[in-house]
Structure formats: C-alpha cells, structure tokens
PDB file of C-alpha atoms in Angstrom:
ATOM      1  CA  UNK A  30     -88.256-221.440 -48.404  1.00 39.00           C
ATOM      2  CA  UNK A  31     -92.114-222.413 -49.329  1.00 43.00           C
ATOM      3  CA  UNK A  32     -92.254-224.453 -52.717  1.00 44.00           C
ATOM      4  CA  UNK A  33     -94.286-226.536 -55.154  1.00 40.00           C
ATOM      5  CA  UNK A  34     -93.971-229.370 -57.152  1.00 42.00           C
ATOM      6  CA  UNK A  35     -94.766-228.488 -60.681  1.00 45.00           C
ATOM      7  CA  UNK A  36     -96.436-230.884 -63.304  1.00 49.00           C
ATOM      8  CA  UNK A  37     -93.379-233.022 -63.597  1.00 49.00           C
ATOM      9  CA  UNK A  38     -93.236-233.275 -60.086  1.00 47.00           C
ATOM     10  CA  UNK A  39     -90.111-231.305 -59.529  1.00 45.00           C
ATOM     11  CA  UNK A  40     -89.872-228.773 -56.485  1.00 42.00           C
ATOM     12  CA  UNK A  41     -90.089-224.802 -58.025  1.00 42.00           C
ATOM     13  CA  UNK A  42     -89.077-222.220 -56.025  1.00 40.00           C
ATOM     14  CA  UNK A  43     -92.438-220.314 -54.495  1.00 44.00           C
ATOM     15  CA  UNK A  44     -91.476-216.678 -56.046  1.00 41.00           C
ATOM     16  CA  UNK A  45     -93.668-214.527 -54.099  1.00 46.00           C
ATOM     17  CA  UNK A  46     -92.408-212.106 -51.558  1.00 47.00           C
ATOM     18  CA  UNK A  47     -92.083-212.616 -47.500  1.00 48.00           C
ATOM     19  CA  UNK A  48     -91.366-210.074 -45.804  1.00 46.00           C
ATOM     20  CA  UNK A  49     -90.206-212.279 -42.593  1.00 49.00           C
ATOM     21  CA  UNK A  50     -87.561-213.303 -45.326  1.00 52.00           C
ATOM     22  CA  UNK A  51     -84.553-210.855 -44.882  1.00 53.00           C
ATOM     23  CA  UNK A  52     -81.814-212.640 -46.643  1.00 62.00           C
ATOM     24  CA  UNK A  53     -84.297-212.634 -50.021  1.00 55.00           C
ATOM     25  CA  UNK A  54     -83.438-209.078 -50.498  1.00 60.00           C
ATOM     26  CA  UNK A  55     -80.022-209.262 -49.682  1.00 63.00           C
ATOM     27  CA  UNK A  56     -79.903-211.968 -52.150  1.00 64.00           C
ATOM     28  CA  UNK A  57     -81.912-210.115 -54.563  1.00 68.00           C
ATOM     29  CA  UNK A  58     -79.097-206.842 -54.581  1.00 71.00           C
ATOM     30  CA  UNK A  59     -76.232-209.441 -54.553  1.00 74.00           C
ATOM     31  CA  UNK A  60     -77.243-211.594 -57.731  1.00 76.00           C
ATOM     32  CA  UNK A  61     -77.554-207.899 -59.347  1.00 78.00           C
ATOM     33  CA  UNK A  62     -73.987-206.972 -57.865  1.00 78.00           C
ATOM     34  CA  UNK A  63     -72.766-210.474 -59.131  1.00 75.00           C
ATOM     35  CA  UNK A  64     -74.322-210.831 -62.322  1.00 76.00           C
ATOM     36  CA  UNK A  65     -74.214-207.115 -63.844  1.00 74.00           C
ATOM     37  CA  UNK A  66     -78.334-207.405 -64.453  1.00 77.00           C
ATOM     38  CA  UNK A  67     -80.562-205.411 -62.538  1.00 82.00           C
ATOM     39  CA  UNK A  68     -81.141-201.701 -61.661  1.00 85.00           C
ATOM     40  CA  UNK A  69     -78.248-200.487 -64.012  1.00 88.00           C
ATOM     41  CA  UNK A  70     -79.004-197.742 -66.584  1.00 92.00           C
ATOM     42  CA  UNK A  71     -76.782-200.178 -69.047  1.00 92.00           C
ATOM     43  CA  UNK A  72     -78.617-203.094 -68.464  1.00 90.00           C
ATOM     44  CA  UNK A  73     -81.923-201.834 -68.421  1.00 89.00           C
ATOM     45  CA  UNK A  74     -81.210-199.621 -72.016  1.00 91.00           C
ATOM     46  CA  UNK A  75     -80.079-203.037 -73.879  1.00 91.00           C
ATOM     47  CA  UNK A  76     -83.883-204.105 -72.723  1.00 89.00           C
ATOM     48  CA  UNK A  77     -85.696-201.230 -73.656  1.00 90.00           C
ATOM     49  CA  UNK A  78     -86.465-200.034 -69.886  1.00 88.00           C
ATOM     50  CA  UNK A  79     -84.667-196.658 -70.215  1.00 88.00           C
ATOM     51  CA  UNK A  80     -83.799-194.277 -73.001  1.00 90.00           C
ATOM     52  CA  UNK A  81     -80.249-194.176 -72.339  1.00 92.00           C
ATOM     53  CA  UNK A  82     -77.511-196.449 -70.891  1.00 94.00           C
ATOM     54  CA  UNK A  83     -75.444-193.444 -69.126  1.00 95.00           C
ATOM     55  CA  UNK A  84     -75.056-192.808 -65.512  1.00 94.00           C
ATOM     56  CA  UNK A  85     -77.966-190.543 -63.664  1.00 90.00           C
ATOM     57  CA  UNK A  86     -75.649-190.055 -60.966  1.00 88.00           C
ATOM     58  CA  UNK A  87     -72.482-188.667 -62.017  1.00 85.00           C
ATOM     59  CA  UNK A  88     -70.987-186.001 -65.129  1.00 81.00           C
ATOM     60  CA  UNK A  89     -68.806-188.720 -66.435  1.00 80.00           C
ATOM     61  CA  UNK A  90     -70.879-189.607 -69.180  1.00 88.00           C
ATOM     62  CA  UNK A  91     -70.019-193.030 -68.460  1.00 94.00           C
ATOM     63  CA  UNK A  92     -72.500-196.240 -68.801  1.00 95.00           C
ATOM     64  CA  UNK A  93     -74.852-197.308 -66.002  1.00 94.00           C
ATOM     65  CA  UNK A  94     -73.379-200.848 -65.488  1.00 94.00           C
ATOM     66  CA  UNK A  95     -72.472-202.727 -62.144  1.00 92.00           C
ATOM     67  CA  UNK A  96     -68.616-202.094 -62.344  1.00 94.00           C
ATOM     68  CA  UNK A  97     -69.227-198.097 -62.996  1.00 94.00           C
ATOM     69  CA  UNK A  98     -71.851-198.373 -60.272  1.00 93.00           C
ATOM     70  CA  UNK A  99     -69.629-200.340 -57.522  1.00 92.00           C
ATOM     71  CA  UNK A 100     -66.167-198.742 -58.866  1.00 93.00           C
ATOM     72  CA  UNK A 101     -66.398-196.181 -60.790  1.00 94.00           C
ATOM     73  CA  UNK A 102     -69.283-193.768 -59.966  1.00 94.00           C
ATOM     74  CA  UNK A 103     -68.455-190.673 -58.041  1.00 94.00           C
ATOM     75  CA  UNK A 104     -71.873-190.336 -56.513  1.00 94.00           C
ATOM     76  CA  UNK A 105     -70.958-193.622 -54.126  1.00 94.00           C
ATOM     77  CA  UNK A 106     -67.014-192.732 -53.471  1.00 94.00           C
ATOM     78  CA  UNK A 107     -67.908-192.238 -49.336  1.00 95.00           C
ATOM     79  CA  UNK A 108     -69.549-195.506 -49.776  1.00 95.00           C
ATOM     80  CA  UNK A 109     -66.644-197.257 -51.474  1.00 96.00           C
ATOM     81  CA  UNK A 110     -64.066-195.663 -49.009  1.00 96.00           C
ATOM     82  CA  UNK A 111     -65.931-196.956 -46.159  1.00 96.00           C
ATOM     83  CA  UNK A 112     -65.889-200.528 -47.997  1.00 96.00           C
ATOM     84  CA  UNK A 113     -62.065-200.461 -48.345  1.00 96.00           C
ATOM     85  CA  UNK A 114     -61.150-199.399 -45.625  1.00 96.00           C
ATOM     86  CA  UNK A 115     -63.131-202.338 -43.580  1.00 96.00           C
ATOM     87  CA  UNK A 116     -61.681-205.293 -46.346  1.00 97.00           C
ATOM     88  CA  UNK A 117     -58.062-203.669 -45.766  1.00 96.00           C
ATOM     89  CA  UNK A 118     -58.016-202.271 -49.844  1.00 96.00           C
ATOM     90  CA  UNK A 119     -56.087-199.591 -51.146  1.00 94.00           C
ATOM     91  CA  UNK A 120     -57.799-197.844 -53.769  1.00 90.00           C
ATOM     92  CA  UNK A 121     -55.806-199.254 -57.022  1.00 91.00           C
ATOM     93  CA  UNK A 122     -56.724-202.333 -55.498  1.00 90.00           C
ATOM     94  CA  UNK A 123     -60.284-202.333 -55.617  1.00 92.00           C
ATOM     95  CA  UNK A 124     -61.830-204.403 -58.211  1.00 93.00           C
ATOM     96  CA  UNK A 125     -64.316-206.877 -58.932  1.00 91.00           C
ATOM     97  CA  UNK A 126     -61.975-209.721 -58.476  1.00 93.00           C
ATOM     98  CA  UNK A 127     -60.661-208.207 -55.710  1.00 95.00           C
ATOM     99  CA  UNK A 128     -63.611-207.302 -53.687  1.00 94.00           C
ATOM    100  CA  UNK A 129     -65.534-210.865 -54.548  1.00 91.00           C
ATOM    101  CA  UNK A 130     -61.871-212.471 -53.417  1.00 94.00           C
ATOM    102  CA  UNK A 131     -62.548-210.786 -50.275  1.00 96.00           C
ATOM    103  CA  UNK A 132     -66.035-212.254 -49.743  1.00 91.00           C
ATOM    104  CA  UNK A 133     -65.462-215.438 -49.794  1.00 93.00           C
ATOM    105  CA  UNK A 134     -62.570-215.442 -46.705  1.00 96.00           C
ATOM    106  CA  UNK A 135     -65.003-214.669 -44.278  1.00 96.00           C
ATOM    107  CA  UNK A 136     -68.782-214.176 -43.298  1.00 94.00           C
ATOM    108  CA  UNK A 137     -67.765-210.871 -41.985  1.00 96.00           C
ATOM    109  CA  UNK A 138     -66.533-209.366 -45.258  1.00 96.00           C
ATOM    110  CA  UNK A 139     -69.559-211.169 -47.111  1.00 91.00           C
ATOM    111  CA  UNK A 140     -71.429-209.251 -44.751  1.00 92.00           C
ATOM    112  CA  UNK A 141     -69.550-205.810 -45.393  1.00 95.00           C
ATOM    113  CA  UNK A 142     -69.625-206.464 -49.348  1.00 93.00           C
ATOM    114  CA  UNK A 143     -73.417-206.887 -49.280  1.00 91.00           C
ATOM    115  CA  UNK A 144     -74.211-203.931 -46.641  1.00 91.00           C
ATOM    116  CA  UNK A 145     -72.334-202.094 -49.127  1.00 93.00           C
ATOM    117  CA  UNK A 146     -74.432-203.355 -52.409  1.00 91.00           C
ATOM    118  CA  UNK A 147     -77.549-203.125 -50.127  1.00 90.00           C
ATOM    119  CA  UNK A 148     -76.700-199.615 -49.071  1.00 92.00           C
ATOM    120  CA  UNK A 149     -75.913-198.377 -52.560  1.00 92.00           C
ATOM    121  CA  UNK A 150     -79.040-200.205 -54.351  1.00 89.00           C
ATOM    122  CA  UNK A 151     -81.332-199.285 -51.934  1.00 88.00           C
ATOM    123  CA  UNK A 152     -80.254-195.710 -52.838  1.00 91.00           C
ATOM    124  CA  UNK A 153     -80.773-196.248 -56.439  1.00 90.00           C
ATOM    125  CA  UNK A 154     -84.403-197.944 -55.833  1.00 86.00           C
ATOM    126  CA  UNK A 155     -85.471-195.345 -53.817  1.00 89.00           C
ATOM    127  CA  UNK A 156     -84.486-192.704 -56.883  1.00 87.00           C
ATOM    128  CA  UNK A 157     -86.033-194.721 -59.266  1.00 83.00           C
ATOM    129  CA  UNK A 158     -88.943-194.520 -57.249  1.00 84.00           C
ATOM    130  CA  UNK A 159     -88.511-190.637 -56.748  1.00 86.00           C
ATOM    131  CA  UNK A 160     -88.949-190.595 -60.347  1.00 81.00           C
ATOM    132  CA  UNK A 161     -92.191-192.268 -60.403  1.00 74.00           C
ATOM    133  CA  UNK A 162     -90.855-195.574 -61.767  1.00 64.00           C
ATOM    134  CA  UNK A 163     -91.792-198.567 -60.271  1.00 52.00           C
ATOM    135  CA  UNK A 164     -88.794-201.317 -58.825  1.00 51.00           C
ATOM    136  CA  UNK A 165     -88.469-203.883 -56.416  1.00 50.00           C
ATOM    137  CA  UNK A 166     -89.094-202.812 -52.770  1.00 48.00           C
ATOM    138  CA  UNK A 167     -85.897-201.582 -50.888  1.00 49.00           C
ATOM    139  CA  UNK A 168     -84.362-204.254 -48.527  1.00 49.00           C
ATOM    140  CA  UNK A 169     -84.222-205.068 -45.390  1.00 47.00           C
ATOM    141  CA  UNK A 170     -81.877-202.694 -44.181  1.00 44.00           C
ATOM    142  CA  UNK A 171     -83.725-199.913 -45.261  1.00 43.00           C
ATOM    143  CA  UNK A 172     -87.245-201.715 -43.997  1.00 44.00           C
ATOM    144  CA  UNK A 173     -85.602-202.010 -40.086  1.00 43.00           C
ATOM    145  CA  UNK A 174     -83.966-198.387 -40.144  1.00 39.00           C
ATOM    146  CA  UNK A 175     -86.369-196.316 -41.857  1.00 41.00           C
ATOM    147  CA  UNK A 176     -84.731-193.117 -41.145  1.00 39.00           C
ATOM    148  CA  UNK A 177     -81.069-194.706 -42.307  1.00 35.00           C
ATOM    149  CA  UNK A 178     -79.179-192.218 -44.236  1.00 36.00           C
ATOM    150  CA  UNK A 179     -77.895-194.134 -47.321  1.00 38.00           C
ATOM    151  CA  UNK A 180     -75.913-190.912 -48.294  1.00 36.00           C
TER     152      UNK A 180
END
C-alpha cells in the first residue's frame, strides 16, 4: 500500500483510492460490519447525516444499526439464509459473536462473512445513491459483475 512519511517522519497511510486495490473495499464494508459506523441510518442520525435513525428497508420501525442490518432486517433474510446455511448456523444461532467466531476458523468463512457484508452494503450504497445521496463507490464485487443481482 503507497505511503508517506509525515513531518515527524512516521509512515501515514496514502488514503486515496486504487482501483487495482480490491481488498480496500472489502476492507472498507468489513470495518463498517465490525465497528457498527458506516452506512447505517443509526449511525449516520447520531451525526447529523439523516433525519431519522429508523430502518428504510423494512416496517419494523426498528433503528438502522449494523446488528438490525446483518440480523435483524427483513429486507436481507435470503441473504442471511444463504450465509447460514454455508457457516453451518441455525437461525437462533446467528449472532454477532457467532458469525465473527466463525470468521476467524477459516479463510473460507472470512470469505463468506464478507461476500455477505459486501453483497448487502453494496445494496445499501447503491440506494443511497438512487436517492441522490452521495457514498463511497460500491466494491469490488459489484465493479467485476456489473449486472450481479444483489437481491
């Protein structure tokens, strides 16, 4: 990853995109996923972004947060399925703890548990945009299969 040394002569990450840099935006949808801050109706109402902290996607009149997104939301349950079925879940069993417990056993599930974020953020961005806001460019999935139903 390009850098710089700043003026006390430690190395600073350079921020700007590269688009021959794939695993930026998958690590871009995971810190979101990880960290709860990000494209989140919750998050963004707390800084002023949005009007209100509830979810666009469903009627549950529930906050906009990462574990309503990832968990809870009914607008990504085919999405979720798909997700438990390929880390062996049952459906009680499918929490945070659970899912990031999952990640870390393998590269494979890492891999499922961010094509899964990816899939469902990318969604989200692209609304956002639909909207006429302005957010971070889907990644790369989205970028190599332009056609990819995220649905």
């Amino acid at each position: 990853m390009a850098g710089y040394m700043d003026k006390r002569n430690q190395r600073q990450m350079d921020c700007e995109a590269d688009p021959s840099n794939q695993d930026m935006a998958t690590f871009f949808v995971l810190t979101q996923f990880l960290s709860g801050h990000g494209l989140f109706y919750a998050y963004l109402h707390k800084t002023g972004k949005v009007r209100s902290p509830k979810c666009p996607n469903c009627q549950e009149n529930q906050d906009d947060d990462a574990f309503h997104t990832f968990f809870e939301c009914m607008r990504w349950t085919g999405v979720r399925n798909c997700l438990r079925e390929k880390l062996h879940l049952a459906a009680k069993d499918t929490t945070p703890e659970a899912v990031k417990g999952k990640m870390l056993e393998s590269e494979k599930n890492w891999t499922t548990v961010a094509d899964y974020v990816e899939k469902i953020m990318n969604k989200k961005i692209l609304q956002e945009a639909a909207k006429g806001n302005h957010g971070p460019a889907p990644s790369r999935e989205l970028r190599r299969h332009p056609g990819l139903s995220l649905k």
